[in-house]
Short mmCIF file of C-alpha atoms in Angstrom, two decimals:
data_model
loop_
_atom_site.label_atom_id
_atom_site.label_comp_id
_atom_site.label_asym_id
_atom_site.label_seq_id
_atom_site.Cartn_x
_atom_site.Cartn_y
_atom_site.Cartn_z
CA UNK A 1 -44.92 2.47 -5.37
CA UNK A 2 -43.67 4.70 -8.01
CA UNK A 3 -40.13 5.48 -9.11
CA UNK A 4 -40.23 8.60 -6.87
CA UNK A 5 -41.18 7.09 -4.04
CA UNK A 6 -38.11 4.49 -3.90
CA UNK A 7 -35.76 7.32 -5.45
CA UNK A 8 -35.94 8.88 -1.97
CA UNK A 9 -36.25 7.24 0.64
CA UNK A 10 -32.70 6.22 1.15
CA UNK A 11 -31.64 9.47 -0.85
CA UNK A 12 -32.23 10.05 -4.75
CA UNK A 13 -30.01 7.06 -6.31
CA UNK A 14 -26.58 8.35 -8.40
CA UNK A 15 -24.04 5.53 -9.89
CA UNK A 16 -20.70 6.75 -10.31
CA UNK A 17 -18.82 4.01 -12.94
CA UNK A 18 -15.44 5.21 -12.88
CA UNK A 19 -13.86 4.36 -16.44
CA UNK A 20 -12.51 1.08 -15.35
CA UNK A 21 -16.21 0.00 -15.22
CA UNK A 22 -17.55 1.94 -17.89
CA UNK A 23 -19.22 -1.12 -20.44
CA UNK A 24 -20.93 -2.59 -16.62
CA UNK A 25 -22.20 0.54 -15.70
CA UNK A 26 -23.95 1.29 -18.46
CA UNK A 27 -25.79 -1.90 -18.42
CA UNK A 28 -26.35 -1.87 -14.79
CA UNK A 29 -27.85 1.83 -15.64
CA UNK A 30 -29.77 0.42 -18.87
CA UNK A 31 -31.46 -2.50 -16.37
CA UNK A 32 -32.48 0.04 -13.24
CA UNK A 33 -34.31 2.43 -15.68
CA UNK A 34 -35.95 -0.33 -17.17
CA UNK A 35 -37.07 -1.85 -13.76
CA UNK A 36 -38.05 1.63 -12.29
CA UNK A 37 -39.66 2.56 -15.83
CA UNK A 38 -37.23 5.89 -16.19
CA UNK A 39 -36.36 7.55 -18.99
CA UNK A 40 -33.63 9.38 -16.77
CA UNK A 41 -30.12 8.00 -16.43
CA UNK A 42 -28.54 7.04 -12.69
CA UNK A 43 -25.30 8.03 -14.12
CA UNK A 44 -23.28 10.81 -12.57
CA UNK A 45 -20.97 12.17 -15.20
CA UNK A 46 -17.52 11.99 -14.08
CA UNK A 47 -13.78 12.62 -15.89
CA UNK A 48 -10.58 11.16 -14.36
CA UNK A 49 -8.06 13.48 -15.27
CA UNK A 50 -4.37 12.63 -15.72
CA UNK A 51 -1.61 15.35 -15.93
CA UNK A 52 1.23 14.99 -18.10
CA UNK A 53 3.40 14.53 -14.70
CA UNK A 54 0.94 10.96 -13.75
CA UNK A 55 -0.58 13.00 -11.08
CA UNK A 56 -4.08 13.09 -11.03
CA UNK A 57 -7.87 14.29 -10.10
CA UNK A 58 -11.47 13.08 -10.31
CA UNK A 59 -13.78 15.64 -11.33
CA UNK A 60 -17.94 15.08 -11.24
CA UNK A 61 -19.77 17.29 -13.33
CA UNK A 62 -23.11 17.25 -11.28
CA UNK A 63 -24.27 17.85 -8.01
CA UNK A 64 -24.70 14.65 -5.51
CA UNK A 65 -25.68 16.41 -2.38
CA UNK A 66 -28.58 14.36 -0.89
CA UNK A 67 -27.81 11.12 -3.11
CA UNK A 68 -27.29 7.80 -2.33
CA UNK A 69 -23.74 7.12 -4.66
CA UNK A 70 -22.86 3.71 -5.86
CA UNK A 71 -18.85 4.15 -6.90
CA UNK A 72 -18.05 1.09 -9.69
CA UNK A 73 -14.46 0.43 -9.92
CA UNK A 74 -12.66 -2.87 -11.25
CA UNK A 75 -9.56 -2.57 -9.75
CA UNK A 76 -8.39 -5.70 -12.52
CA UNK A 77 -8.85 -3.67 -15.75
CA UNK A 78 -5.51 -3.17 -17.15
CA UNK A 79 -6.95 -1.87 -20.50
CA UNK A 80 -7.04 2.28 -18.96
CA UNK A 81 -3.99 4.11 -20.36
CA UNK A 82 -3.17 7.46 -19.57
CA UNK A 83 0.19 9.55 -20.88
CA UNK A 84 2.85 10.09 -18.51
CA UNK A 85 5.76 11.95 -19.35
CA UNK A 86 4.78 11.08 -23.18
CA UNK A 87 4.38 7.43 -22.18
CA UNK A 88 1.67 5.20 -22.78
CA UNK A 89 0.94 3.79 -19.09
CA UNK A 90 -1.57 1.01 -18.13
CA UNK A 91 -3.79 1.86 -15.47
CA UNK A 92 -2.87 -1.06 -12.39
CA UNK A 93 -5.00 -2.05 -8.89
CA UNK A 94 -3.09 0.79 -7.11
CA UNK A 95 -4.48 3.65 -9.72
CA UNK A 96 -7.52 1.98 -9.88
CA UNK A 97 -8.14 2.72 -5.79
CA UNK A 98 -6.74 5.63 -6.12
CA UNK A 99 -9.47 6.91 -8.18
CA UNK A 100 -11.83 5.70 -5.86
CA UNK A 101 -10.33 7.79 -3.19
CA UNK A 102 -10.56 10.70 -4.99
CA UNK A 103 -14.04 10.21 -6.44
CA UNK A 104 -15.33 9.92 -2.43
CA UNK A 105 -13.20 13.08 -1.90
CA UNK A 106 -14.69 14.81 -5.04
CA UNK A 107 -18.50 14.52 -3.28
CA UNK A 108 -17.01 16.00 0.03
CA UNK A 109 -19.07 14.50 2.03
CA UNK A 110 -22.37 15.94 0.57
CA UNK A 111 -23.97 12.52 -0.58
CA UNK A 112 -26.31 11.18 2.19
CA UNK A 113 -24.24 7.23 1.98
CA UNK A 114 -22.08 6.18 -0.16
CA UNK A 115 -21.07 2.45 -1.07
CA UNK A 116 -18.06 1.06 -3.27
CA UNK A 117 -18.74 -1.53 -5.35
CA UNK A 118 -15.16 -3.24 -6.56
CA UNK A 119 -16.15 -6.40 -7.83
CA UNK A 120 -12.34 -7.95 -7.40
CA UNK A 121 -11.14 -6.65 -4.13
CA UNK A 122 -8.16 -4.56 -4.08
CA UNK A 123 -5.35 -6.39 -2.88
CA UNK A 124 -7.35 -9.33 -1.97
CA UNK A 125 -4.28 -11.89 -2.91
CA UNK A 126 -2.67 -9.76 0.28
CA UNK A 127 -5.04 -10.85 2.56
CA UNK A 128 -2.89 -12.21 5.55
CA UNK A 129 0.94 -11.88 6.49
CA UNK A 130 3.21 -14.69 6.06
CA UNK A 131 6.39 -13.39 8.02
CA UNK A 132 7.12 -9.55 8.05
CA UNK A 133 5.24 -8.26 4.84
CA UNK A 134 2.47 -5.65 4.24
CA UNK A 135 -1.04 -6.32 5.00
CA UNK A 136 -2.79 -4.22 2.04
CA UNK A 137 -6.35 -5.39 1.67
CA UNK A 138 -6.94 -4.65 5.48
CA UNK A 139 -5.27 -0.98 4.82
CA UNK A 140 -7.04 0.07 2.15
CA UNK A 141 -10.17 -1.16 3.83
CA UNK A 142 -9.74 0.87 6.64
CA UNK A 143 -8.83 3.46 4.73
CA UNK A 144 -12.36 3.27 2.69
CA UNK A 145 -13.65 3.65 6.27
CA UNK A 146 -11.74 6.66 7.31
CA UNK A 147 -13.03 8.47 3.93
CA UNK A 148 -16.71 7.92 4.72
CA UNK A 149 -17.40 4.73 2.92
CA UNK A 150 -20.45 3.27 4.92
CA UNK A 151 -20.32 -0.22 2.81
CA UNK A 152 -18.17 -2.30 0.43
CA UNK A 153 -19.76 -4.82 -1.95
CA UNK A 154 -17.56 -7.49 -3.45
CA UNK A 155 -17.47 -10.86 -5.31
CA UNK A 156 -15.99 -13.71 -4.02
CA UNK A 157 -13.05 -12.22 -1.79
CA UNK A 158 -10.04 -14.36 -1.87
CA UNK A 159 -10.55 -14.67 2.15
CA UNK A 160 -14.04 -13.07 3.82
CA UNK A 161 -12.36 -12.78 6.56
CA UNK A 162 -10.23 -9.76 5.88
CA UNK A 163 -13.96 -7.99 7.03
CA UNK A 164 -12.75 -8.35 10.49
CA UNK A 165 -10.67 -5.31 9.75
CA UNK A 166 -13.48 -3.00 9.62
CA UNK A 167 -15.72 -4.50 12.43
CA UNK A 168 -17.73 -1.54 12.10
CA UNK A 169 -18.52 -0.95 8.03
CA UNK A 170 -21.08 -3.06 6.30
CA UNK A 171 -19.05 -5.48 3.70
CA UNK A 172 -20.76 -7.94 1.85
CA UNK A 173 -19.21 -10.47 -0.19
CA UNK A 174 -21.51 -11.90 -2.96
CA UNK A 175 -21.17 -15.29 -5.17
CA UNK A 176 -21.83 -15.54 -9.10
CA UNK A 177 -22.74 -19.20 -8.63
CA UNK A 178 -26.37 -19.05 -9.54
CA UNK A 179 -25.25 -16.90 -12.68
CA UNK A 180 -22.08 -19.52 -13.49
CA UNK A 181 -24.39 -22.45 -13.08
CA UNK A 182 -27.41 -21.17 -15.75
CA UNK A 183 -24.84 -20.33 -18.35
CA UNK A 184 -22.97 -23.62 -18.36
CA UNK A 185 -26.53 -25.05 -18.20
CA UNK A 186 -27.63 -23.22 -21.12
CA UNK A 187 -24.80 -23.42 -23.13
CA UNK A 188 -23.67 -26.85 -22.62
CA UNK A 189 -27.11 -28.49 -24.19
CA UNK A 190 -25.45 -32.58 -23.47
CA UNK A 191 -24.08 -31.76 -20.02
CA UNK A 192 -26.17 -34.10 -17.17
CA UNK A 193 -26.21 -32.99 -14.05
CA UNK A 194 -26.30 -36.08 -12.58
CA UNK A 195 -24.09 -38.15 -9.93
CA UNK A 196 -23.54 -40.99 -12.52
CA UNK A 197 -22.16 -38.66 -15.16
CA UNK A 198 -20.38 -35.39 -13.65
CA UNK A 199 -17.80 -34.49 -11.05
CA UNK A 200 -17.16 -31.06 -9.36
CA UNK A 201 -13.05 -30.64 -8.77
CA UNK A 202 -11.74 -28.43 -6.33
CA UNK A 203 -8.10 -27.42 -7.36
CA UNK A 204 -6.48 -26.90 -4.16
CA UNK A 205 -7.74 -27.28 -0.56
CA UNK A 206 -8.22 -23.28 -0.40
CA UNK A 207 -11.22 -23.70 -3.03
CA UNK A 208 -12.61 -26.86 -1.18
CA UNK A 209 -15.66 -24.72 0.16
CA UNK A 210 -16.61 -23.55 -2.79
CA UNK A 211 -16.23 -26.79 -4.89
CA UNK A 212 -18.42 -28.78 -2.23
CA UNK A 213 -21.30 -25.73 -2.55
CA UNK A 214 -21.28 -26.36 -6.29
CA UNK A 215 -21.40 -30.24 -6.18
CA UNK A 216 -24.41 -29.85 -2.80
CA UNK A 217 -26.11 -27.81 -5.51
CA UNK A 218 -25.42 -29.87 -8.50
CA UNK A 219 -25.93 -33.32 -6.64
CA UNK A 220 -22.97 -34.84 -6.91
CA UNK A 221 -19.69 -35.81 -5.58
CA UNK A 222 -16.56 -33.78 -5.19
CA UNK A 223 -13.14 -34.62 -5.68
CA UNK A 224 -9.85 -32.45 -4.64
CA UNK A 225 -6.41 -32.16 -6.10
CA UNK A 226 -3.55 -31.15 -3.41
CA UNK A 227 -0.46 -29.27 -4.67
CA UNK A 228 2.44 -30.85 -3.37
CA UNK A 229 4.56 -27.56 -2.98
CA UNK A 230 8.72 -27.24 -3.24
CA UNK A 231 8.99 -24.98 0.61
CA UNK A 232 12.97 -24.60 0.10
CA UNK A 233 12.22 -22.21 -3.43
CA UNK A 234 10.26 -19.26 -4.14
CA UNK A 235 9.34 -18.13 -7.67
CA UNK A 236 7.54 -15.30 -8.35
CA UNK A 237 6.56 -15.11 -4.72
CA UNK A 238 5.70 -18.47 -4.06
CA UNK A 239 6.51 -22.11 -3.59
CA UNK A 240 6.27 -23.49 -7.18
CA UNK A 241 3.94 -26.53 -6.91
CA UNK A 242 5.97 -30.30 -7.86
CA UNK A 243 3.14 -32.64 -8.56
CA UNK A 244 -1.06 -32.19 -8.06
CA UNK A 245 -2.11 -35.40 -6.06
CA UNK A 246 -5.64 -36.75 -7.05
CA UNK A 247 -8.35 -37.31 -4.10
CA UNK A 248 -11.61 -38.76 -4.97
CA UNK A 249 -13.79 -41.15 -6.59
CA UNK A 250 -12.97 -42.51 -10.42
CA UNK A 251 -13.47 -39.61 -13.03
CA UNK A 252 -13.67 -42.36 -16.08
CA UNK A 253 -16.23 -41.27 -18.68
CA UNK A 254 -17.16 -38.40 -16.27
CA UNK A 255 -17.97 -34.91 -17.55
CA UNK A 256 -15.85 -32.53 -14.56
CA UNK A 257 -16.13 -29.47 -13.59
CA UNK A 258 -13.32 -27.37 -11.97
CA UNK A 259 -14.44 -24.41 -10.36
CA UNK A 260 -11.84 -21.89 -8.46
CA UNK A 261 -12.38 -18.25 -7.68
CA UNK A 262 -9.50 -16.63 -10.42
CA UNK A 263 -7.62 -17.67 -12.78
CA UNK A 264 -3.98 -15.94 -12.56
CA UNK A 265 -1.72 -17.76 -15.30
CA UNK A 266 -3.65 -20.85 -15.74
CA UNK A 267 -1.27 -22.90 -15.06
CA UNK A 268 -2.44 -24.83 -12.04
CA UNK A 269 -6.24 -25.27 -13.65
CA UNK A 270 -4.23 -26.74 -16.88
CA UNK A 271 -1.83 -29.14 -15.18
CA UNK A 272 -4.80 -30.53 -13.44
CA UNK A 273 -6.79 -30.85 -16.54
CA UNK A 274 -3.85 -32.80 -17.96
CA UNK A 275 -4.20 -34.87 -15.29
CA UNK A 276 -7.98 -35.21 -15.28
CA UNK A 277 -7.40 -36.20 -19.32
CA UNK A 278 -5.10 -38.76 -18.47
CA UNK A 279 -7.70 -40.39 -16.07
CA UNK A 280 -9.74 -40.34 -18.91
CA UNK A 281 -12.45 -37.88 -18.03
CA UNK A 282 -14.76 -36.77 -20.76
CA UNK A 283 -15.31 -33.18 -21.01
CA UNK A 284 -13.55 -30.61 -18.33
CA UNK A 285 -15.44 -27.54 -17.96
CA UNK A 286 -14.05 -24.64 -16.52
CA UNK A 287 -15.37 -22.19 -13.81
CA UNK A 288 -14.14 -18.99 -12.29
CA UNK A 289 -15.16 -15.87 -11.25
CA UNK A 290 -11.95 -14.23 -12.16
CA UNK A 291 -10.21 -14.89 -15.50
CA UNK A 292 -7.05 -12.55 -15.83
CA UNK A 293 -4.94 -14.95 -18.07
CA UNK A 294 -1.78 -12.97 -17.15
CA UNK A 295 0.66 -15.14 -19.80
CA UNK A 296 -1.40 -15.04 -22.45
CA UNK A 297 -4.19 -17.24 -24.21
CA UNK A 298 -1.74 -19.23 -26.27
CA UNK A 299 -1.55 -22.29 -24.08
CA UNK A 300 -5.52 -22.21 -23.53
CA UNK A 301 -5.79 -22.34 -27.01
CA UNK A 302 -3.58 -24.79 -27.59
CA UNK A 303 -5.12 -27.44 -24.59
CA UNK A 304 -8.34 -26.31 -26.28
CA UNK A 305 -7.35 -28.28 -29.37
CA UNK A 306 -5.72 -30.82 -27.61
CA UNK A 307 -9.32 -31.52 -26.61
CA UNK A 308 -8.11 -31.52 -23.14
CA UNK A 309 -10.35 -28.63 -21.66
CA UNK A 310 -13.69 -27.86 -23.11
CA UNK A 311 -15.06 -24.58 -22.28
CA UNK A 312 -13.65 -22.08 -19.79
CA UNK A 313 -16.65 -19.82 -18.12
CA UNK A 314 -16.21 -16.50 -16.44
CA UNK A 315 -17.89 -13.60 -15.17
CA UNK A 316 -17.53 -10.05 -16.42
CA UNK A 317 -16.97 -8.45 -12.96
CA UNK A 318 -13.63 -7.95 -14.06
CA UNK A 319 -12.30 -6.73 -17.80
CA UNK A 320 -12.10 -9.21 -20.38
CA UNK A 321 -10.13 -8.83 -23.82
CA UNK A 322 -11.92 -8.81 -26.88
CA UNK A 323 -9.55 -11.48 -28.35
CA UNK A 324 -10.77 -13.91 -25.55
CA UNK A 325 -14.16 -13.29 -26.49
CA UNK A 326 -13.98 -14.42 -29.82
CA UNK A 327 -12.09 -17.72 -29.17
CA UNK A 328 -13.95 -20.78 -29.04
CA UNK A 329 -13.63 -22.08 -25.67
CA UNK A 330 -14.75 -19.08 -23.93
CA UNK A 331 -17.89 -18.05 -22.45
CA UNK A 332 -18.50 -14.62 -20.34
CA UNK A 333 -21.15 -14.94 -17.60
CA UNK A 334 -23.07 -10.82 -17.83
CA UNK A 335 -23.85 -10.28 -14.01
CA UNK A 336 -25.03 -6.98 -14.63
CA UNK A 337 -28.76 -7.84 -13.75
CA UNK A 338 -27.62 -9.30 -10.39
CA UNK A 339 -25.39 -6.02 -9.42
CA UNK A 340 -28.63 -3.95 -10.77
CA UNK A 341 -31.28 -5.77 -9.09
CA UNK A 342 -28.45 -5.57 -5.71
CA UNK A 343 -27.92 -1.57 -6.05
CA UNK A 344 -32.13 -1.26 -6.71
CA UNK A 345 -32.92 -3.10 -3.56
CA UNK A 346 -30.30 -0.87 -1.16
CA UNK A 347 -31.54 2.06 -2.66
CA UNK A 348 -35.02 1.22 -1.41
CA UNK A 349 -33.81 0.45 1.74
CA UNK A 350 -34.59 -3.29 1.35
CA UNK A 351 -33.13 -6.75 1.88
CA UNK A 352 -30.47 -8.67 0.04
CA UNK A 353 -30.08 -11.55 1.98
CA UNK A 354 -32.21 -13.64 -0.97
CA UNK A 355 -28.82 -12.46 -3.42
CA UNK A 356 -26.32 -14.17 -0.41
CA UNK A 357 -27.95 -17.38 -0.83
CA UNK A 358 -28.37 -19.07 -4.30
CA UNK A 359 -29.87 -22.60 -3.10
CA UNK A 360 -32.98 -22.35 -3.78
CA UNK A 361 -33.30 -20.58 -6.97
CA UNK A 362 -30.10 -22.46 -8.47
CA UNK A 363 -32.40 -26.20 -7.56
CA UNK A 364 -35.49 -24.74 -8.90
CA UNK A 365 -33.40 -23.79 -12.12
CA UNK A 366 -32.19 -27.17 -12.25
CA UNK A 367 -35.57 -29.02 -11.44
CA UNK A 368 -36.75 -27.20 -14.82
CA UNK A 369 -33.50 -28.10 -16.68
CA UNK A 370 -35.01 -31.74 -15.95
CA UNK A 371 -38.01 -31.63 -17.05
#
């Protein structure tokens, strides 16, 4: 099948990577050429235009009638500025999804489908209600509807279920495990995957799912800490956490790995490595899908030396500072060939059920790590 074949059956392909996912895009671009042998780029050229007031527009410069548009957005990167009222401003989530709105208002309808690809979901922290309180991931996902957005593609929501909110539009939620797991393997050259010497850690009961996937994959055992929570005081929004209790088998002389879906602060991943240390666990490794260090790299840095934590690995889906990827104890995890290989396939019209399910492929990777 040639590259115009597959360009149209589903409608000629156009990626829209709004400035927020600019470095992504272009790789994600880069890789689809290369697999449909194009000299041609997939990128629609786009401005997002601030007035000196903070209103705003989103302007494409080329026609998408007939296309099939991929919008990029990570609603996480804090690094956009724009100039309001002669004020440096830093783009947030809100500004972020507002520029998707107005980028699926900008094609008026004239693409044949168009999907949104946010790699962090908006508001996915906001999930459910606790008491009277907003419900914004479910909003803004119905919203997404309302504008014409036939499917959402994200990484590791905070809670799948919020889908249930749009019954009707395609959302698939998608897991860097397979990617996580062959970058620790190739990077940590001593690590043995093996139930004698490692440990998967979930560190709370929320991430207990996703610690037992990891361990089923890995073949070993998992162990969970429990944060024992202060209910009569809220800081910051929430119940700060008195004491992390330890459940699970001996971690002596163990290499661990904590895995979690974001890291906010840090805070809870650290105390729990402190605690892991003290048990006298070898090396703690670090793995998250989302690492937004919100107070800083200082104390990272500083456990780092401690020799408490080891390595801390992290996808790219969301933006990541240059000055964390120079440190030492960092490692980013590229998933631009997954979300290319993802957008190629739709495009075509094909499946992407073998991209929901890492098993396989991640034993097979390990089976050669072995030999």
């Amino acid at each position: 099948m040639n590259n115009q074949d597959f360009n149209y059956r589903n409608g000629e392909l156009g990626i829209v990577a709004l400035e927020s996912c600019k470095g992504i895009g272009e790789k994600i671009d880069n890789r689809i050429k290369a697999k449909r042998e194009s000299e041609e780029t997939f990128l629609i050229p786009t401005e997002e235009i601030r007035f000196s007031n903070g209103e705003g527009k989103v302007k494409l410069s080329e026609s998408v009638r007939g296309k099939d548009i991929y919008i990029l957005c990570d609603v996480g990167n804090y690094s956009c500025t724009y100039n309001m009222f002669g004020i440096e401003n830093h783009k947030g989530p809100d500004e972020h999804f507002q520029d998707i709105k107005r980028t699926v208002s900008a094609i008026r309808g004239k693409a044949r489908r168009i999907t949104v690809i946010m790699p962090l979901l908006y508001e996915s922290r906001q999930h459910r209600r606790k008491g009277r309180e907003s419900l914004d991931c479910a909003l803004a996902l119905q919203e997404l509807e309302r504008l014409g957005v036939q499917e959402v593609l994200t990484f590791d929501a905070h809670d799948p279920n919020v889908q249930n909110a749009i019954p009707l539009m395609s959302f698939e939620n998608l897991y860097p495990t397979y990617d996580i797991v062959k970058t620790i393997i190739t990077e940590e050259k001593d690590i043995e995957t093996n139930k004698d010497k490692m440990l998967v850690i979930s560190p709370d009961t929320g991430a207990m799912d996703r610690a037992i996937y990891y361990a089923s994959v890995l073949g070993v055992d998992v162990g969970l800490f429990y944060k024992r929570r202060d209910h009569s005081t809220i800081v910051n929004g929430k119940n700060p956490i008195v004491k992390h209790e330890y459940m699970g088998r001996d971690v002596e002389n163990q290499d661990v790995l904590i895995v979690d879906d974001m890291i906010a602060s840090g805070e809870s991943v650290l105390d729990i490595a402190k605690e892991l240390k003290a048990r006298k666990a070898r090396n703690i490794y670090v793995a998250t899908t989302f690492a937004f260090f919100t107070e800083g790299l200082d104390k990272f840095q500083k456990y780092y030396d401690d020799n408490i934590i080891s390595r801390v690995y992290s996808t790219n889906l969301t933006y990541i500072p240059p000055e964390l990827e120079k440190t030492e104890w960092f490692r980013k995890v590229d998933m631009s060939e997954l979300i290319s290989r993802i957008i190629h396939r739709l495009n075509k019209d094909e499946s992407i059920a073998k991209f929901m399910d890492a098993t396989y492929v991640l034993h097979e990777l390990l089976n050669n790590k072995k030999k």
